[in-house]
Short mmCIF file of C-alpha atoms in Angstrom, two decimals:
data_model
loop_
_atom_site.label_atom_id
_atom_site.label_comp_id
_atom_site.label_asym_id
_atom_site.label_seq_id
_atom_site.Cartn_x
_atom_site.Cartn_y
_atom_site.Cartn_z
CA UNK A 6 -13.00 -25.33 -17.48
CA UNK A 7 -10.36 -25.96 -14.40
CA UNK A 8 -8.31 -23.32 -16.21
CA UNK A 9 -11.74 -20.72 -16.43
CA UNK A 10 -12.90 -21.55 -12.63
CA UNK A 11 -9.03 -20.74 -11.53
CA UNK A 12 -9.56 -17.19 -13.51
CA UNK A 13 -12.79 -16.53 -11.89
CA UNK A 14 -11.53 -17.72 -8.55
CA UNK A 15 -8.58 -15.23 -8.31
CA UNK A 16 -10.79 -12.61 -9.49
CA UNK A 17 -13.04 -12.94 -6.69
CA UNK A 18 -10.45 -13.41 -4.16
CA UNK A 19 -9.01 -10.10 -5.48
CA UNK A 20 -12.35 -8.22 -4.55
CA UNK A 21 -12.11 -9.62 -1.30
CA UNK A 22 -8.57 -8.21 -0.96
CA UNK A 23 -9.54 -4.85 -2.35
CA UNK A 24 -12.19 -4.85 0.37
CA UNK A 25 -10.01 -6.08 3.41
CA UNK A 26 -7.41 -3.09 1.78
CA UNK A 27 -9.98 -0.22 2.97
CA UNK A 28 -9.98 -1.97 6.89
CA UNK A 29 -6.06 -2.17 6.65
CA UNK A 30 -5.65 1.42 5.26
CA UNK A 31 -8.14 2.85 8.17
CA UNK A 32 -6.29 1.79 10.61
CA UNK A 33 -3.05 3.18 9.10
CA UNK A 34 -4.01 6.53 8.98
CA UNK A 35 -6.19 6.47 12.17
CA UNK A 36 -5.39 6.61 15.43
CA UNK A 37 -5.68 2.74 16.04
CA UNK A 38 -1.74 3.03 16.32
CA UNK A 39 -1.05 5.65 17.73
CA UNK A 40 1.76 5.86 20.21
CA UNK A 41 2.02 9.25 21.58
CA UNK A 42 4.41 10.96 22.50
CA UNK A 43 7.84 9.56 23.11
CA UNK A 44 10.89 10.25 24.53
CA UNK A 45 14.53 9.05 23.24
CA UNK A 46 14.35 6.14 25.86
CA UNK A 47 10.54 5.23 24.38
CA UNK A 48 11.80 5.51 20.76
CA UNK A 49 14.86 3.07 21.50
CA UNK A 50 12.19 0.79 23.00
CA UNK A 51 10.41 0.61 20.10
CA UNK A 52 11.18 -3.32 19.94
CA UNK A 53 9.29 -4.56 22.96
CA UNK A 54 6.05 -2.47 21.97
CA UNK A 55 3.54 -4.55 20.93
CA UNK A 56 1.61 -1.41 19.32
CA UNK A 57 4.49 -0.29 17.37
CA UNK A 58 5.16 -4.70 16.03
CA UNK A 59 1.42 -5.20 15.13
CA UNK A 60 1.50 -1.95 13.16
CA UNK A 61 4.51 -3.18 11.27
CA UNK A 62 3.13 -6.52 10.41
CA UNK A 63 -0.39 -4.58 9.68
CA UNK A 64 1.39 -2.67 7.35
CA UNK A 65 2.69 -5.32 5.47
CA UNK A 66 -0.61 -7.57 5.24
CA UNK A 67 -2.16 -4.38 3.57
CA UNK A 68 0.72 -4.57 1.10
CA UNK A 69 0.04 -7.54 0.30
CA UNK A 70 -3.66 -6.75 -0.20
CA UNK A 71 -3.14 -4.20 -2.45
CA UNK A 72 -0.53 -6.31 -4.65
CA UNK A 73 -3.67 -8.83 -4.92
CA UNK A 74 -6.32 -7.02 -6.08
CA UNK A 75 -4.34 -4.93 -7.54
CA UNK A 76 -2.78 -8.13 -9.80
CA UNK A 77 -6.60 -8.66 -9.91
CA UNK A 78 -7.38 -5.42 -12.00
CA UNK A 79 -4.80 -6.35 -14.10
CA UNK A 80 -5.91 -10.02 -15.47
CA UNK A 81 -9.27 -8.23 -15.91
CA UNK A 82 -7.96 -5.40 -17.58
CA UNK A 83 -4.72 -6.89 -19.22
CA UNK A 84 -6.50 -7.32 -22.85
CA UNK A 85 -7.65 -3.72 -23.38
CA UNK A 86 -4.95 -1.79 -22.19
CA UNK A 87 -2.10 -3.88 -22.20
CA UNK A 88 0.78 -1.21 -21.68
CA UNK A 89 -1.03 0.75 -19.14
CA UNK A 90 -2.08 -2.02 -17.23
CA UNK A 91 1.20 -4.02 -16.98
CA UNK A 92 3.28 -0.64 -16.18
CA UNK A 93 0.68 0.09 -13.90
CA UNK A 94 0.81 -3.12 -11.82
CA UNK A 95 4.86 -2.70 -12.21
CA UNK A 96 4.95 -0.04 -10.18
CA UNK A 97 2.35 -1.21 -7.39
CA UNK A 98 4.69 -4.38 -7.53
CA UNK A 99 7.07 -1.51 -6.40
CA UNK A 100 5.41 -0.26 -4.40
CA UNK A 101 4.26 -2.71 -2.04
CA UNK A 102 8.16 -4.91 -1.87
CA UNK A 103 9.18 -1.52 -1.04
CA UNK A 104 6.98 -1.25 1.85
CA UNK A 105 7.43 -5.08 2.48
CA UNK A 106 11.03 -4.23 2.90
CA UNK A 107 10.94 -1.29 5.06
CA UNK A 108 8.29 -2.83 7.54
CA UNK A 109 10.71 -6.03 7.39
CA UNK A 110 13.87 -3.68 7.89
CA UNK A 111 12.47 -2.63 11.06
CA UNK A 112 11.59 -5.68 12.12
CA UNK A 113 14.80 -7.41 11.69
CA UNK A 114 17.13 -4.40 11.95
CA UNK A 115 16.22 -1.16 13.10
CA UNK A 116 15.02 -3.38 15.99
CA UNK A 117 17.72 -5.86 16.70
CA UNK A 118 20.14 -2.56 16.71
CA UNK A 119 17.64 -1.18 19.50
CA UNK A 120 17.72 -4.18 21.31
CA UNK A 121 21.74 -4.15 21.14
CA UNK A 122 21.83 -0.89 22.43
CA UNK A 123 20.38 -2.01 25.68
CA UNK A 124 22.33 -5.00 26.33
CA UNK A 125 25.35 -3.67 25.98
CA UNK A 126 27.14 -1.49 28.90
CA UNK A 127 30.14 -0.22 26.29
CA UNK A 128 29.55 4.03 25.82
CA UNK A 129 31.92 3.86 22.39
CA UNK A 130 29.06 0.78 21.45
CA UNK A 131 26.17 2.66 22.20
CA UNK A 132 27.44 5.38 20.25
CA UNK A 133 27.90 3.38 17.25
CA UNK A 134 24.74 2.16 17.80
CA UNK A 135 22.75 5.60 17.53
CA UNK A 136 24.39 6.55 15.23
CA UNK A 137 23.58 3.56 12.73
CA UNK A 138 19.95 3.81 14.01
CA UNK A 139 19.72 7.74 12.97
CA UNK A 140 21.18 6.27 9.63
CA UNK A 141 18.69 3.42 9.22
CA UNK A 142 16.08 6.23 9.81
CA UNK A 143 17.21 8.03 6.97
CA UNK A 144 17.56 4.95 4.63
CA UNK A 145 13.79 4.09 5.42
CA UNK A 146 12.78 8.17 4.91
CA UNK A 147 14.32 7.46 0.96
CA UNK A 148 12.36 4.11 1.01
CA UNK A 149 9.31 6.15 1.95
CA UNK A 150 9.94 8.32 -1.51
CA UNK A 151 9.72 5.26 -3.07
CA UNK A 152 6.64 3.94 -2.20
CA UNK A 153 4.58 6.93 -2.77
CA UNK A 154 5.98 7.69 -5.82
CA UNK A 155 5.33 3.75 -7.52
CA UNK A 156 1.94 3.58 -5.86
CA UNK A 157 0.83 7.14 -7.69
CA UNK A 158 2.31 6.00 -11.05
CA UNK A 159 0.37 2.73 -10.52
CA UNK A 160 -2.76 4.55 -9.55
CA UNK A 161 -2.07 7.14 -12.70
CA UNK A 162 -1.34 4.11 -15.46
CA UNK A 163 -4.48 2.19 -14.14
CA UNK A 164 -6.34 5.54 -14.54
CA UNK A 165 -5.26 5.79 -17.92
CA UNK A 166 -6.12 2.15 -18.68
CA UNK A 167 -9.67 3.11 -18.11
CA UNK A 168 -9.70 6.03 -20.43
CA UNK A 169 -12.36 5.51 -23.04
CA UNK A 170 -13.83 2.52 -22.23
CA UNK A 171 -17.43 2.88 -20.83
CA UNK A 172 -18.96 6.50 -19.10
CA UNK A 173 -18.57 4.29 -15.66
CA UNK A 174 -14.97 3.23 -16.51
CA UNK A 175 -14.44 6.97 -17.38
CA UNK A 176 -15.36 8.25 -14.31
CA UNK A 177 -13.49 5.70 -12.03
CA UNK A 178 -10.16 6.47 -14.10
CA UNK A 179 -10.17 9.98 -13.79
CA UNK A 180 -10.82 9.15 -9.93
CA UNK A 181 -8.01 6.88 -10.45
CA UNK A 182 -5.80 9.92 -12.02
CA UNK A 183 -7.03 12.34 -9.12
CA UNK A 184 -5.68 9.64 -6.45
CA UNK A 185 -2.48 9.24 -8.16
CA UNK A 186 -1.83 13.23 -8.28
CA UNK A 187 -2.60 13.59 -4.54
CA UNK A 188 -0.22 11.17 -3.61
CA UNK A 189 2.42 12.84 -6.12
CA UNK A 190 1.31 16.22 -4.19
CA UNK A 191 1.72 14.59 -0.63
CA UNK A 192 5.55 13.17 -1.63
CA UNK A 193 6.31 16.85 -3.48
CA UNK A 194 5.20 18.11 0.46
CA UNK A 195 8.36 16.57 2.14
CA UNK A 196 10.05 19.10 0.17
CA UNK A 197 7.48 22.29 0.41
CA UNK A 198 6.60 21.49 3.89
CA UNK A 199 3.35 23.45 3.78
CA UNK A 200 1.13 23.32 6.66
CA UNK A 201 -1.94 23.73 4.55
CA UNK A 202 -0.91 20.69 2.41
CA UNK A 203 -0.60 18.35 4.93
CA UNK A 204 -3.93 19.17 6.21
CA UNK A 205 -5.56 18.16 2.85
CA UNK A 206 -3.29 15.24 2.61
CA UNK A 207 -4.27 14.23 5.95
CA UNK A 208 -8.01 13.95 5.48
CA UNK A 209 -6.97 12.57 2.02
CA UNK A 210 -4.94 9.94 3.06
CA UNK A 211 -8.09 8.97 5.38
CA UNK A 212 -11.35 9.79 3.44
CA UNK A 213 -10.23 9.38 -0.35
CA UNK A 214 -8.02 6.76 -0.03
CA UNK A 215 -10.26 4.05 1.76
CA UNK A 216 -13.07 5.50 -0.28
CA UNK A 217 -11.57 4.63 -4.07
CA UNK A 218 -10.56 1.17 -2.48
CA UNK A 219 -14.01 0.57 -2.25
CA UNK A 220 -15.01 1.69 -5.72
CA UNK A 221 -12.01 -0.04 -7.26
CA UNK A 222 -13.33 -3.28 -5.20
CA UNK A 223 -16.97 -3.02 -6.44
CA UNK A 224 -15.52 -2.58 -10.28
CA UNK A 225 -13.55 -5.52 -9.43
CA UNK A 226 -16.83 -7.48 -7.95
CA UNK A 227 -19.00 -6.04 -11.16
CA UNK A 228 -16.47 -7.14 -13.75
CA UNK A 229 -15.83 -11.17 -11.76
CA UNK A 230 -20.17 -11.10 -12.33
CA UNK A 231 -19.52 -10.31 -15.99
CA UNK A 232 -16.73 -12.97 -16.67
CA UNK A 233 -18.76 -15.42 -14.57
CA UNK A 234 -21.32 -14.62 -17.57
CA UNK A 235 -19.76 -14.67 -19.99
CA UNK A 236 -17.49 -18.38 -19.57
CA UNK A 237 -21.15 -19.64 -18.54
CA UNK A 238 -22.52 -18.38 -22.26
CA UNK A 239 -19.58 -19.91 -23.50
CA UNK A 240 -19.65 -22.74 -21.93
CA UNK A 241 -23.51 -23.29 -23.58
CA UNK A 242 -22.58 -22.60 -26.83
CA UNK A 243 -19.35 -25.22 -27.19
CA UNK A 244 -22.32 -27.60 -25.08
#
């Protein structure tokens, strides 16, 4: 019983986490963070703007969200699809240490080389400085890849998981699919750099995305009712 209110427990708390996920990924892709424009000076500055901290930090707590409820949809799914689901939640494992680590790269280097750069009064420093700072730029752009590459695959196996299930199941996996594909479409547009993509990707990235969170959540919510069912039934029939 400890071992069946632990289950149902984590379950629930992964619904709540799905949920909170939609407020975090608002605020990523609205304006809530928005710094403006910047100059060189601003951009090397970076490390005393509160804006620019809370956003990394926000970031990361809607990583960890995800990783949740996404670990969530995997106990609940785990028996029917096995393969799917586990390579699914692989690559959302991925895909938010990825993000974990370039948030936390920032935060404890791209900052701290900012931060050097003004207390030091050495031109052949400085120097050395930007440059390592255009370099950590790049090294997060490739870290960037990453992430939206594992977290379409994840979206794409969890898809398939669903496949063939139930005509509700259906429909949220081929939702599932879609999501996956526009985030494969939005990486393929760092390389096609088409105007007209990243205006879909943009009012993707803000209406789609928080929108499937919240589906995903309520399947999450429906299927905790049906296990809290189900171990009660149980639980009568061993009585």
């Amino acid at each position: 019983m400890i071992q069946n209110t632990s289950y149902q427990r984590f379950i629930l708390i992964a619904a709540i986490s799905c949920f909170l996920s939609v407020i975090t990924t608002l605020g990523i892709h609205s304006s809530l963070f928005d710094l403006g424009e910047l100059s060189l000076e601003d951009r090397y500055k970076l490390f005393e703007n509160s804006k620019y901290i809370v956003n990394r930090y926000w970031v990361i707590i809607h990583c960890l969200f995800v990783l949740i409820s996404m670990l969530g949809f995997l106990l609940i799914q785990f028996k029917k699809s096995p393969g799917f689901t586990i390579l699914g939640f692989t690559f959302f494992a991925v895909f938010s240490f990825t993000e974990i680590f370039r948030q936390m790269f920032v935060l404890f280097y791209l900052n701290n080389l900012r931060r050097s750069y003004f207390e030091t009064n050495d031109v052949a420093i400085q120097e050395i400085i930007r440059i390592n700072i255009d370099h950590a730029g790049l090294i997060s752009y490739a870290l960037f890849g990453l992430f939206i590459v594992a977290f379409a695959l994840g979206n794409i196996c969890y898809g398939i998981s669903l496949i063939t299930t139930s005509k509700l199941n259906n429909i949220l996996a081929y939702l599932l699919i879609f999501w996956g594909l526009g985030n494969l479409t939005a990486f393929g547009n760092e390389f096609l750099k088409s105007e007209n993509l990243n205006v879909f990707i943009e009012y993707f990235s803000i209406i789609y995305q928080p929108i499937m969170r919240i589906l995903v959540a309520f399947w999450i919510l429906s299927k905790f009712k049906e296990i809290r069912i189900e171990i009660a039934t149980a639980n009568k029939i061993s009585n």
